[in-house]
Short mmCIF file of C-alpha atoms and ligand atoms in Angstrom, two decimals:
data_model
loop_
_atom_site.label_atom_id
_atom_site.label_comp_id
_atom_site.label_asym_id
_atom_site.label_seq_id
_atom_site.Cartn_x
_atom_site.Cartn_y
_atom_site.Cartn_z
CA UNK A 6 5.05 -30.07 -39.73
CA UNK A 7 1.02 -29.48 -38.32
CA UNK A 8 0.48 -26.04 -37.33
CA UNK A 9 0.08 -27.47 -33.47
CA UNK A 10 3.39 -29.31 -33.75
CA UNK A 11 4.78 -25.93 -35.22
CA UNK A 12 3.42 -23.75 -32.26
CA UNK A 13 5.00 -26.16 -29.52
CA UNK A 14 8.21 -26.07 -31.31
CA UNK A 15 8.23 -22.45 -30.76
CA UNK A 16 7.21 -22.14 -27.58
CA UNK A 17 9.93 -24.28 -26.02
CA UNK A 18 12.84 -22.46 -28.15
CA UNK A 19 11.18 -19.19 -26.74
CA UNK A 20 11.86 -20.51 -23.00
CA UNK A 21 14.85 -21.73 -24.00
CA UNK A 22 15.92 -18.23 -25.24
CA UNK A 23 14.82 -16.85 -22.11
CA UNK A 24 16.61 -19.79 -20.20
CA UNK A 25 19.50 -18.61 -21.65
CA UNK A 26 19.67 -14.76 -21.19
CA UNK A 27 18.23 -15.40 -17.38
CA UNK A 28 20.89 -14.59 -15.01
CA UNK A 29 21.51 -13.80 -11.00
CA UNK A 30 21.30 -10.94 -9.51
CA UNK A 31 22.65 -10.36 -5.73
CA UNK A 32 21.32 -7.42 -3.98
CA UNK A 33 22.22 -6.60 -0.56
CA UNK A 34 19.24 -4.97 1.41
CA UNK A 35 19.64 -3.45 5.38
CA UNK A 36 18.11 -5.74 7.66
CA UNK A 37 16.52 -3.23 10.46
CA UNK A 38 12.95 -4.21 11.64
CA UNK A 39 11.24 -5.32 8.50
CA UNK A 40 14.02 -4.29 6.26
CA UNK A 41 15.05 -8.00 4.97
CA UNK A 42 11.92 -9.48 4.68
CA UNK A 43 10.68 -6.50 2.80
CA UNK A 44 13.65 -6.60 0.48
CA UNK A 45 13.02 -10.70 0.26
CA UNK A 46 9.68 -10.47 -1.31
CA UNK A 47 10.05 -7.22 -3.84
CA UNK A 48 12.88 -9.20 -5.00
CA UNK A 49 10.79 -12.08 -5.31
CA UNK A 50 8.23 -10.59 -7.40
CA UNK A 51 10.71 -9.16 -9.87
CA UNK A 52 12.53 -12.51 -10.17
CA UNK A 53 8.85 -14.23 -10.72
CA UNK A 54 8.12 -11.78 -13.77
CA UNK A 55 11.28 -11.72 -15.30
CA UNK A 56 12.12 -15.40 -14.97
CA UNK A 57 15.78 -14.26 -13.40
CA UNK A 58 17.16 -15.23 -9.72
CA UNK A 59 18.18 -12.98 -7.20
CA UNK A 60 20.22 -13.90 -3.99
CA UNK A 61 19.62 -11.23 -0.92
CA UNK A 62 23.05 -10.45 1.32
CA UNK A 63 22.00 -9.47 4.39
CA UNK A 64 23.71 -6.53 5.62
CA UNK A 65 24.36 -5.70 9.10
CA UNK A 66 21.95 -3.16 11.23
CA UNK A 67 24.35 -0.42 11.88
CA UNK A 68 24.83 1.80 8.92
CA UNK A 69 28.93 1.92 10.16
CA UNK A 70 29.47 -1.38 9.20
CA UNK A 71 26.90 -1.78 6.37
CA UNK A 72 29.25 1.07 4.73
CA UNK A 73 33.05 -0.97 5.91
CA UNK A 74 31.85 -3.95 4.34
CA UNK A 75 30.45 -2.42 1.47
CA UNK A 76 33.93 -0.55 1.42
CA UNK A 77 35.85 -3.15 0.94
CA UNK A 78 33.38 -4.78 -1.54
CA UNK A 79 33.87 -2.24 -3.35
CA UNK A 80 37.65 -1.38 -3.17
CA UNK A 81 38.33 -5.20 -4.21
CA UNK A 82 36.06 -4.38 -7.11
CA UNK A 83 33.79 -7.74 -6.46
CA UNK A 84 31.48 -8.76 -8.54
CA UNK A 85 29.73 -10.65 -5.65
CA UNK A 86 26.96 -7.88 -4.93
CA UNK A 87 25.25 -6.31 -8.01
CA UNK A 88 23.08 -4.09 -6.55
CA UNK A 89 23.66 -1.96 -3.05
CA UNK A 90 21.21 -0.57 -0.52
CA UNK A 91 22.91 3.47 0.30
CA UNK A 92 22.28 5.31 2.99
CA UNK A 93 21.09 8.77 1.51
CA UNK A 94 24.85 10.49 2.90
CA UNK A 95 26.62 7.81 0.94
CA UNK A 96 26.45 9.20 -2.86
CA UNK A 97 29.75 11.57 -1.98
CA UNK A 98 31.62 8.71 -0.62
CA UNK A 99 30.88 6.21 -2.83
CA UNK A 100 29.82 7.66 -6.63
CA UNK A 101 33.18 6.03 -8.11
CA UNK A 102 31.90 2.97 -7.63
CA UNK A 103 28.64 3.09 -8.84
CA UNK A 104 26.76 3.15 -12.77
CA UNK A 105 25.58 6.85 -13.73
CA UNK A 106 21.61 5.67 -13.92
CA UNK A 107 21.38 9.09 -15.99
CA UNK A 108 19.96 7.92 -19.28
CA UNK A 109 19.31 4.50 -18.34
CA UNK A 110 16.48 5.11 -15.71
CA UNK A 111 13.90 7.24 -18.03
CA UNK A 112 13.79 11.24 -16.89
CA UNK A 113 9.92 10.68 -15.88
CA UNK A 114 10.80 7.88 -13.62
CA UNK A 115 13.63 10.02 -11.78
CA UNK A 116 11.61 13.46 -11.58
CA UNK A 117 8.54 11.59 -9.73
CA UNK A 118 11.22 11.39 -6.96
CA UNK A 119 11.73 14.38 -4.22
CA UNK A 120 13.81 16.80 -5.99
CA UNK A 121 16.24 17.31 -2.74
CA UNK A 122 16.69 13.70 -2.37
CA UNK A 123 17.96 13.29 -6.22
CA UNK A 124 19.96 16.28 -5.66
CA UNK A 125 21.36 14.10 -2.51
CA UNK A 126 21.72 11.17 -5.01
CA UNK A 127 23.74 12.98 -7.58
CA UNK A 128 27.23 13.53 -7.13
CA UNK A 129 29.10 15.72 -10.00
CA UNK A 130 26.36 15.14 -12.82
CA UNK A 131 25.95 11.49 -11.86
CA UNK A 132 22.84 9.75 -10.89
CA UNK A 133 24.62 7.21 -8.38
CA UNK A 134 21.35 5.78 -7.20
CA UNK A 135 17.53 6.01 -7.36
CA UNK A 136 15.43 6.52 -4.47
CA UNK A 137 13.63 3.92 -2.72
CA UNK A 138 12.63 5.15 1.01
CA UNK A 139 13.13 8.29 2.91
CA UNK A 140 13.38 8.97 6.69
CA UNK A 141 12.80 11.59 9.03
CA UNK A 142 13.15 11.50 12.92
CA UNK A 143 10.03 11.84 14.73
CA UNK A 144 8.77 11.58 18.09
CA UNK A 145 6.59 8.54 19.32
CA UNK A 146 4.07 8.75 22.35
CA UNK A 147 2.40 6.86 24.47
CA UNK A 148 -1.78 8.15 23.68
CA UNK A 149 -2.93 5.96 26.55
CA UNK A 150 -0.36 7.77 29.01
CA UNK A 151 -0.15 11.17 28.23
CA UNK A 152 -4.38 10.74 28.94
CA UNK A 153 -3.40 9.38 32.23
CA UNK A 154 -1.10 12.11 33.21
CA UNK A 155 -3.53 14.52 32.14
CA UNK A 156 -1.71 15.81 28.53
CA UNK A 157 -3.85 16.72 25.88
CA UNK A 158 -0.87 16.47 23.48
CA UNK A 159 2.45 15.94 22.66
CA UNK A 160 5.24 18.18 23.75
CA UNK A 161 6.34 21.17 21.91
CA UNK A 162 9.63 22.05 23.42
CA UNK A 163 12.27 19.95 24.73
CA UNK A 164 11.65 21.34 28.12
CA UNK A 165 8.09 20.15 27.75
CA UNK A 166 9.23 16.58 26.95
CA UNK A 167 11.65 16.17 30.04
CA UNK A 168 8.93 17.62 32.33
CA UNK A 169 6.35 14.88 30.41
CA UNK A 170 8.56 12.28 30.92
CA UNK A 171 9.21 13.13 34.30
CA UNK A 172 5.87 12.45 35.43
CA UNK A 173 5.19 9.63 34.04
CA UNK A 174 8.06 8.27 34.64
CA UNK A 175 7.92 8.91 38.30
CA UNK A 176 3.69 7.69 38.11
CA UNK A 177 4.84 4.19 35.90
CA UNK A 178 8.18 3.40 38.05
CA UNK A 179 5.93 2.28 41.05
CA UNK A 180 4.86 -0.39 39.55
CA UNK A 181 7.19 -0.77 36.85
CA UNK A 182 10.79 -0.27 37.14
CA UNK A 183 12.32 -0.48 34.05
CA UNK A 184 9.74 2.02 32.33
CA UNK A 185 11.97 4.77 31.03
CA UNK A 186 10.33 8.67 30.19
CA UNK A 187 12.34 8.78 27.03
CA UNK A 188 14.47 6.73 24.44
CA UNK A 189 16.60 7.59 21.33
CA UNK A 190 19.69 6.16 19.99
CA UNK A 191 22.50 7.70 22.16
CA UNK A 192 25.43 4.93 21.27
CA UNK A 193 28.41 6.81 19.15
CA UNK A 194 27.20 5.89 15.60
CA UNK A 195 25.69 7.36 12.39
CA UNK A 196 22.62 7.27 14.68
CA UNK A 197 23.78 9.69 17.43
CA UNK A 198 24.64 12.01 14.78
CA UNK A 199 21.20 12.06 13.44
CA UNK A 200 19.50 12.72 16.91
CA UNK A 201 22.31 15.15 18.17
CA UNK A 202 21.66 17.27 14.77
CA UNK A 203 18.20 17.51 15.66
CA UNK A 204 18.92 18.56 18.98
CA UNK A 205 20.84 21.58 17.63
CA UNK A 206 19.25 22.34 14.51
CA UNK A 207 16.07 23.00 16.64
CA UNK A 208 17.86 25.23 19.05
CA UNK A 209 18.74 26.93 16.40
CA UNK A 210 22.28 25.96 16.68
CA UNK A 211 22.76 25.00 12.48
CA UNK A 212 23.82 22.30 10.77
CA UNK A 213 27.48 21.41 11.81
CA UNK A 214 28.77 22.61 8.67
CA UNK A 215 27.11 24.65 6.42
CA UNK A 216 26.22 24.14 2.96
CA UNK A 217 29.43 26.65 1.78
CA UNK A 218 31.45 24.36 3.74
CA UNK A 219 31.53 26.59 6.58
CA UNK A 220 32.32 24.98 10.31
CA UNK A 221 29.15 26.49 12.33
CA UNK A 222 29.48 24.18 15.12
CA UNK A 223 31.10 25.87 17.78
CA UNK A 224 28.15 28.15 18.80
CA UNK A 225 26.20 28.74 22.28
CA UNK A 226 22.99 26.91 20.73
CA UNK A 227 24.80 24.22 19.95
CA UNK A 228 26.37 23.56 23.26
CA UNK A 229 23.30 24.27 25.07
CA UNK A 230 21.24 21.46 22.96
CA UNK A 231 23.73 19.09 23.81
CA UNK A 232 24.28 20.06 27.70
CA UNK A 233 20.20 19.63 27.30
CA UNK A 234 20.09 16.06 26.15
CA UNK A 235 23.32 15.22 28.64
CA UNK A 236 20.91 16.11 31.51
CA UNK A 237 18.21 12.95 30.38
CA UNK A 238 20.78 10.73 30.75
CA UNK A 239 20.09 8.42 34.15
CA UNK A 240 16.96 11.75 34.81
CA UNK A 241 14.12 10.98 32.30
CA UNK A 242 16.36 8.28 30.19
CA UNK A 243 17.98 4.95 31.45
CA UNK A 244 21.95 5.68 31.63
CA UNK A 245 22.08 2.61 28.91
CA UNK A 246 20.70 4.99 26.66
CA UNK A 247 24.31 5.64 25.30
CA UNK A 248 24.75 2.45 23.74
CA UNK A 249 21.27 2.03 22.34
CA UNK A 250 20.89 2.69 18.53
CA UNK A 251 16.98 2.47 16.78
CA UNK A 252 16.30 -1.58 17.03
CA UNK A 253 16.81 -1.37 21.23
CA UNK A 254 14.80 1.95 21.65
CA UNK A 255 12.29 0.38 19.55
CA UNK A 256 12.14 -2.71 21.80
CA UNK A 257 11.85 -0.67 24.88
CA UNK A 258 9.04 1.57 23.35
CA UNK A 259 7.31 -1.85 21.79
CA UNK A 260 7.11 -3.74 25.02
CA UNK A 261 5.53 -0.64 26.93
CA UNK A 262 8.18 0.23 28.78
CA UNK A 263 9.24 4.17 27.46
CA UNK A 264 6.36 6.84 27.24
CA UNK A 265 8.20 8.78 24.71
CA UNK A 266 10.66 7.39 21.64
CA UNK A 267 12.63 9.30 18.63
CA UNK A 268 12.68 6.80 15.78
CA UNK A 269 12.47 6.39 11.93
CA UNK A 270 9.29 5.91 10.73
CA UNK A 271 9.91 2.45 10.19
CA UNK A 272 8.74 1.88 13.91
CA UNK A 273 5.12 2.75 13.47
CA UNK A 274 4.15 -0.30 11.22
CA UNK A 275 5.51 -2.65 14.05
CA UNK A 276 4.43 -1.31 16.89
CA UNK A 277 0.82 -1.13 15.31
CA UNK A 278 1.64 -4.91 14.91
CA UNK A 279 0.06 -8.04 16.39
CA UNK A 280 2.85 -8.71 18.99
CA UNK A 281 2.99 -5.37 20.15
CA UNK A 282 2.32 -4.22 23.55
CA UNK A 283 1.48 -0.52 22.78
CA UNK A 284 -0.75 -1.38 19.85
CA UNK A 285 -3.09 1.22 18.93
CA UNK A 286 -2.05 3.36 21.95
CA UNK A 287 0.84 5.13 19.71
CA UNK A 288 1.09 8.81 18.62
CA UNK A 289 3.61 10.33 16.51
CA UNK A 290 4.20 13.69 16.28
CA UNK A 291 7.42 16.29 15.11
CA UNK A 292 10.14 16.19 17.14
CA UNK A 293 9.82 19.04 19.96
CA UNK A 294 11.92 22.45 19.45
CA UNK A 295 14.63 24.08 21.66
CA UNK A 296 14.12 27.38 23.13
CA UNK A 297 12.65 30.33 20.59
CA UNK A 298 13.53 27.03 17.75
CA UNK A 299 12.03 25.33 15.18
CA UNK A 300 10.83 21.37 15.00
CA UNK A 301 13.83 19.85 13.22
CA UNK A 302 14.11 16.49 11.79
CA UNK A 303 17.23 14.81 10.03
CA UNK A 304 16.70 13.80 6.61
CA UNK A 305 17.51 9.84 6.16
CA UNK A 306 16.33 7.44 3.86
CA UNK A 307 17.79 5.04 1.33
CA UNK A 308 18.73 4.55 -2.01
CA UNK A 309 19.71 1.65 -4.39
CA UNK A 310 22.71 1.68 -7.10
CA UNK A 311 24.41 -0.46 -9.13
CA UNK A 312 27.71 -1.67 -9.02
CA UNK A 313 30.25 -1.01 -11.55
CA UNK A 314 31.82 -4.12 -10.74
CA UNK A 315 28.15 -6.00 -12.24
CA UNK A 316 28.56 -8.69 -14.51
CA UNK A 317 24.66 -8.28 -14.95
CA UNK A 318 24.30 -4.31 -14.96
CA UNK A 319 21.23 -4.62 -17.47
CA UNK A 320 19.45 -6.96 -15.32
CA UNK A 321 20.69 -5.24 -12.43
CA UNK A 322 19.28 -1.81 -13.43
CA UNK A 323 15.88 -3.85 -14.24
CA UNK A 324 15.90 -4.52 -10.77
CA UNK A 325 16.36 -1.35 -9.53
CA UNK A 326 13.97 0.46 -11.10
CA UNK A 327 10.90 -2.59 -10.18
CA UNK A 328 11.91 -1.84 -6.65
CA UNK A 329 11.97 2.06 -6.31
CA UNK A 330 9.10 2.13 -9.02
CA UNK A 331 5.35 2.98 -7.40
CA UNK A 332 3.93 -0.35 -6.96
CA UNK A 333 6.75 -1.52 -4.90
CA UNK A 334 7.04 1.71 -2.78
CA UNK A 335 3.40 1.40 -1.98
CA UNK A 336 3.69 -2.03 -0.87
CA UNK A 337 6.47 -1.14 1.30
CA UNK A 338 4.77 1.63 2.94
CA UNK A 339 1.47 -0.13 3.68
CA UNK A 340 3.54 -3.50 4.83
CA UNK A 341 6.46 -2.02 6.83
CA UNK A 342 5.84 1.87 7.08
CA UNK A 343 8.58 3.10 4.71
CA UNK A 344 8.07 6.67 3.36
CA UNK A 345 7.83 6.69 -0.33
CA UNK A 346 10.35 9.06 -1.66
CA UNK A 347 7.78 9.85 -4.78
CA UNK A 348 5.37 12.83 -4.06
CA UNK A 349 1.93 11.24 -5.76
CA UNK A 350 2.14 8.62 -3.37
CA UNK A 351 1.70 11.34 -0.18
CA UNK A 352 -1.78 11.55 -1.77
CA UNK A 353 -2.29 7.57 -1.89
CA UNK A 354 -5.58 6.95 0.14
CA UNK A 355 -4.47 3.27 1.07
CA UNK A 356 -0.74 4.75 1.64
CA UNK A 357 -2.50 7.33 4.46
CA UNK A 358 -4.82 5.24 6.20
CA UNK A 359 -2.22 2.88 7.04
CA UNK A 360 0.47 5.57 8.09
CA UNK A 361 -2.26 8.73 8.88
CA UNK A 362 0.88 10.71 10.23
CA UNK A 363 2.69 10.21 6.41
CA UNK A 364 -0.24 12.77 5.49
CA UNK A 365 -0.09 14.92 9.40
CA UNK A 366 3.75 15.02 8.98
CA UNK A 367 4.05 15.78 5.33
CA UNK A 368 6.30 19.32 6.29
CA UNK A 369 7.80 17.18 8.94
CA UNK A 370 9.64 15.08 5.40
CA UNK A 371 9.54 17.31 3.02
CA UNK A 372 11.70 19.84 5.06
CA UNK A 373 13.93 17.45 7.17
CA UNK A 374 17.25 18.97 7.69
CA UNK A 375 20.25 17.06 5.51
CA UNK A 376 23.60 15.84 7.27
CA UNK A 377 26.28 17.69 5.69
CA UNK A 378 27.52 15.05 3.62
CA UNK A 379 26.99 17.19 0.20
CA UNK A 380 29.36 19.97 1.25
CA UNK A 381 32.32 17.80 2.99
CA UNK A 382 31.90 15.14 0.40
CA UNK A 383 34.23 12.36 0.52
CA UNK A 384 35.33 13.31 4.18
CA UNK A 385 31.26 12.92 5.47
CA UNK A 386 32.42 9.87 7.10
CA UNK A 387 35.30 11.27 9.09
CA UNK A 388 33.39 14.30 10.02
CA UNK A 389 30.21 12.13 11.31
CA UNK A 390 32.40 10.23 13.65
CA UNK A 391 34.30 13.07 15.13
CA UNK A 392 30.73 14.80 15.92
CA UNK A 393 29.46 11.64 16.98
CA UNK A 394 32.19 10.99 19.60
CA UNK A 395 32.02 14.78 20.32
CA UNK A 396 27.97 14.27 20.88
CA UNK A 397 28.94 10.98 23.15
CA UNK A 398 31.49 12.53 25.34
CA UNK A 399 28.84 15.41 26.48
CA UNK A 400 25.79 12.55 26.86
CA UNK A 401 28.65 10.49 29.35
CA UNK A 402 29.47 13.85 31.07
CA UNK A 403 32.92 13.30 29.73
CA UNK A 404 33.26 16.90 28.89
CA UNK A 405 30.68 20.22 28.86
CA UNK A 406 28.39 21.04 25.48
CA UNK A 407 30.58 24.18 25.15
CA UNK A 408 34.59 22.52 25.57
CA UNK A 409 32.83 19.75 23.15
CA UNK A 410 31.95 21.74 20.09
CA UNK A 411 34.87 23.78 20.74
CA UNK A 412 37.16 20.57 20.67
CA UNK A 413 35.32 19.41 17.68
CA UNK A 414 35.47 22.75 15.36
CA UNK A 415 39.24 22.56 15.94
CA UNK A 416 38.96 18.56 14.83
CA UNK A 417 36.62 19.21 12.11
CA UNK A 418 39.16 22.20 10.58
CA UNK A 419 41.74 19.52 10.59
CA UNK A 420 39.59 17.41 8.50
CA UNK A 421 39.02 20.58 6.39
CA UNK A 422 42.52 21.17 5.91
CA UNK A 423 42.80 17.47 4.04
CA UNK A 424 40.07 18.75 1.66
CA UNK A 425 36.50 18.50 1.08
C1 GLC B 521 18.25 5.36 9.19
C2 GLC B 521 18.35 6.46 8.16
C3 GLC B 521 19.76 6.64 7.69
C4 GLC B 521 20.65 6.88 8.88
C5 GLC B 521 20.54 5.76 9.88
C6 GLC B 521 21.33 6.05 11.14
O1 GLC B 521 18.51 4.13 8.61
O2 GLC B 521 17.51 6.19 7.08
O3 GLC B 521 19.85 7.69 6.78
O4 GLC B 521 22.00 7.07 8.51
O5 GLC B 521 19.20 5.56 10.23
O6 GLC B 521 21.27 5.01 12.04
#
């Protein structure tokens, strides 16, 4: 055979080799904002260098029913979805499901991560996922109108914020009625929880339970955050508030309409976008504090694992590690405003021009204050709701702050009792 004859020969059994070890991968990425799109193309470029497919599931926007369908996924032990987008109180719930990444991610890889948000990803030894964003609540403004009204800056106190909104509520509403002072996600959900936990973290009022396990909840603070945030409900916030979660409070705030918003960080890239109304009139700033409290912000953010129910767990793993690997983190940041959940990139020049409050903020993520899914475990979910609906019935005047987290200690003991 001539050499060239030779070389061609070898070529096309080397793509067939490849042909045949190439295989689909299915990952199923959130679809808030930019979430799917985001998810579309990283998944894209790893399929494009390593010559294997991957499908995208879209998952639904509420992280409730992203984690029922996953449940059942996973309880049926499917094979369908090889990879799964977790939200960062998920591990506890979920680790029997999921490959120990231990070992098969390298160590270097893993420590370039935030050390609390690994510790948040492993559950009994197990690495159950690898980082890929984190989230912190913060508070959105309005530059153009807090100049108007006469602020010099954002508020530093709850107090400050209603009296904000107030104004320029009451200045806006003559010409514009559906402008709103202030919008969060009030609807019973994961969501509520996160906002009502910075309410009463910052008054000082803990963490629901402690990290011993310890049910801290029924305590004046407490009550008085949430009697606090029940009085902006139809004053300084529309009364639909209640059944917004972040994708409608985003809307409002993106179409001018809401001088103050409590959001993910997710929200800055689009409403710095082309379509948006408040473009380059946005400031973002810690959430305010309660009286004699501290800023607080709840510690979100997302993870990817791989199901031990993969027929492709190599490939899978491949996958995994291209997506929460630098490159793709800094994309994601500079494209949709995702933190990266690996330190060096906080010093990323490109990273901070495009997100100057990633940089402003950085105590803002580093210290957010963690749900307590670690200490209740595999009963997070149970005790989320019943705070949740707890939170809900104060913010529809259903019941006072103070009968509220004394109904809920008593619920949350019963939950206890079962185990966690
Ligand atoms: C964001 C956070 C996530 C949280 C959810 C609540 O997606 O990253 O941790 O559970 O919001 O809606």
């Amino acid at each position: 055979m001539k050499k060239s004859a030779m070389l061609i020969a070898l070529t096309a059994a080397a793509a067939l080799g490849q042909q045949a070890s190439a295989v689909t991968v299915t990952i199923a990425c959130g679809s808030v904002g930019q979430e799917l799109q985001l998810c579309k193309d990283g998944a894209a470029r790893w399929a494009k260098k390593t010559g294997n497919t991957v499908k995208v599931f879209e998952s639904p926007n509420l992280t409730n029913d992203r984690l029922g369908l996953y449940q059942q996924q996973l309880a049926a032990k499917s094979s369908d979805i090889d990879v799964y987008q977790l939200d960062v109180v998920w591990p506890g719930l979920l680790a029997q499901h999921f490959v120990d990444l231990k070992g098969k991610v390298p160590a270097a890889e893993v420590n370039a991560n935030f050390k609390a948000i690994i510790a948040a990803d492993t559950v009994n030894g197990k690495l159950v996922a690898m980082p890929w964003f984190t989230d912190a609540g913060v508070l959105y403004y309005r530059t153009d109108l807090l100049k108007k009204y006469g602020y010099s800056a954002p508020p530093k106190t709850w107090a400050e914020l209603a009296a904000m909104a107030k104004k320029i509520q009451d200045g806006e509403q003559k010409t514009n009625k559906a402008f709103a002072g202030y919008v969060f996600q009030g609807k019973n959900y994961e969501g509520l929880t996160c906002d009502a936990l910075e309410w009463i973290a910052s008054f000082g009022g803990g963490s629901i339970v402690d990290d011993s396990g310890k049910i801290t909840i029924n305590n004046p603070k407490a009550a008085a955050a949430l009697n606090s945030a029940a009085s902006w409900v139809g004053t300084i916030s529309p009364k639909g508030v209640t059944t917004y979660d972040e994708e409608p409070a985003r809307g409002i705030f993106q179409s001018g309409n809401a001088a103050f918003m409590r959001n993910w960080p997710y929200a800055w890239a689009l409403g710095q976008g082309e379509d948006s109304k408040v473009k380059g009139n946005i400031g973002v700033s810690a959430l305010p504090a309660g009286p004699g409290g501290q800023p607080a912000a709840t510690l979100g953010g997302w993870q990817l694992g791989v199901s031990m129910y993969s027929k492709n767990q190599d490939a899978a793993i491949d996958l995994v590690r291209y997506l929460t690997g630098p490159a793709e983190q800094k994309i994601r940041a500079i494209e949709g405003s995702y933190n990266p959940t690996i330190a060096s990139l906080y010093q990323d020049k490109d990273i901070l021009k495009a997100n100057p409050f990633f940089g402003s903020l950085l105590n803002v993520f580093t210290n957010a204050v963690a749900r307590p899914s670690g200490p209740t475990k595999d009963k997070y979910n149970q005790v989320s709701q019943a705070f949740s609906t707890a939170v809900s019935d104060v913010l529809n005047k259903k019941m006072s702050g103070g009968a509220a987290v004394a109904q809920l200690s008593a619920n949350l003991a019963r939950i206890k009792g079962r185990g966690w």
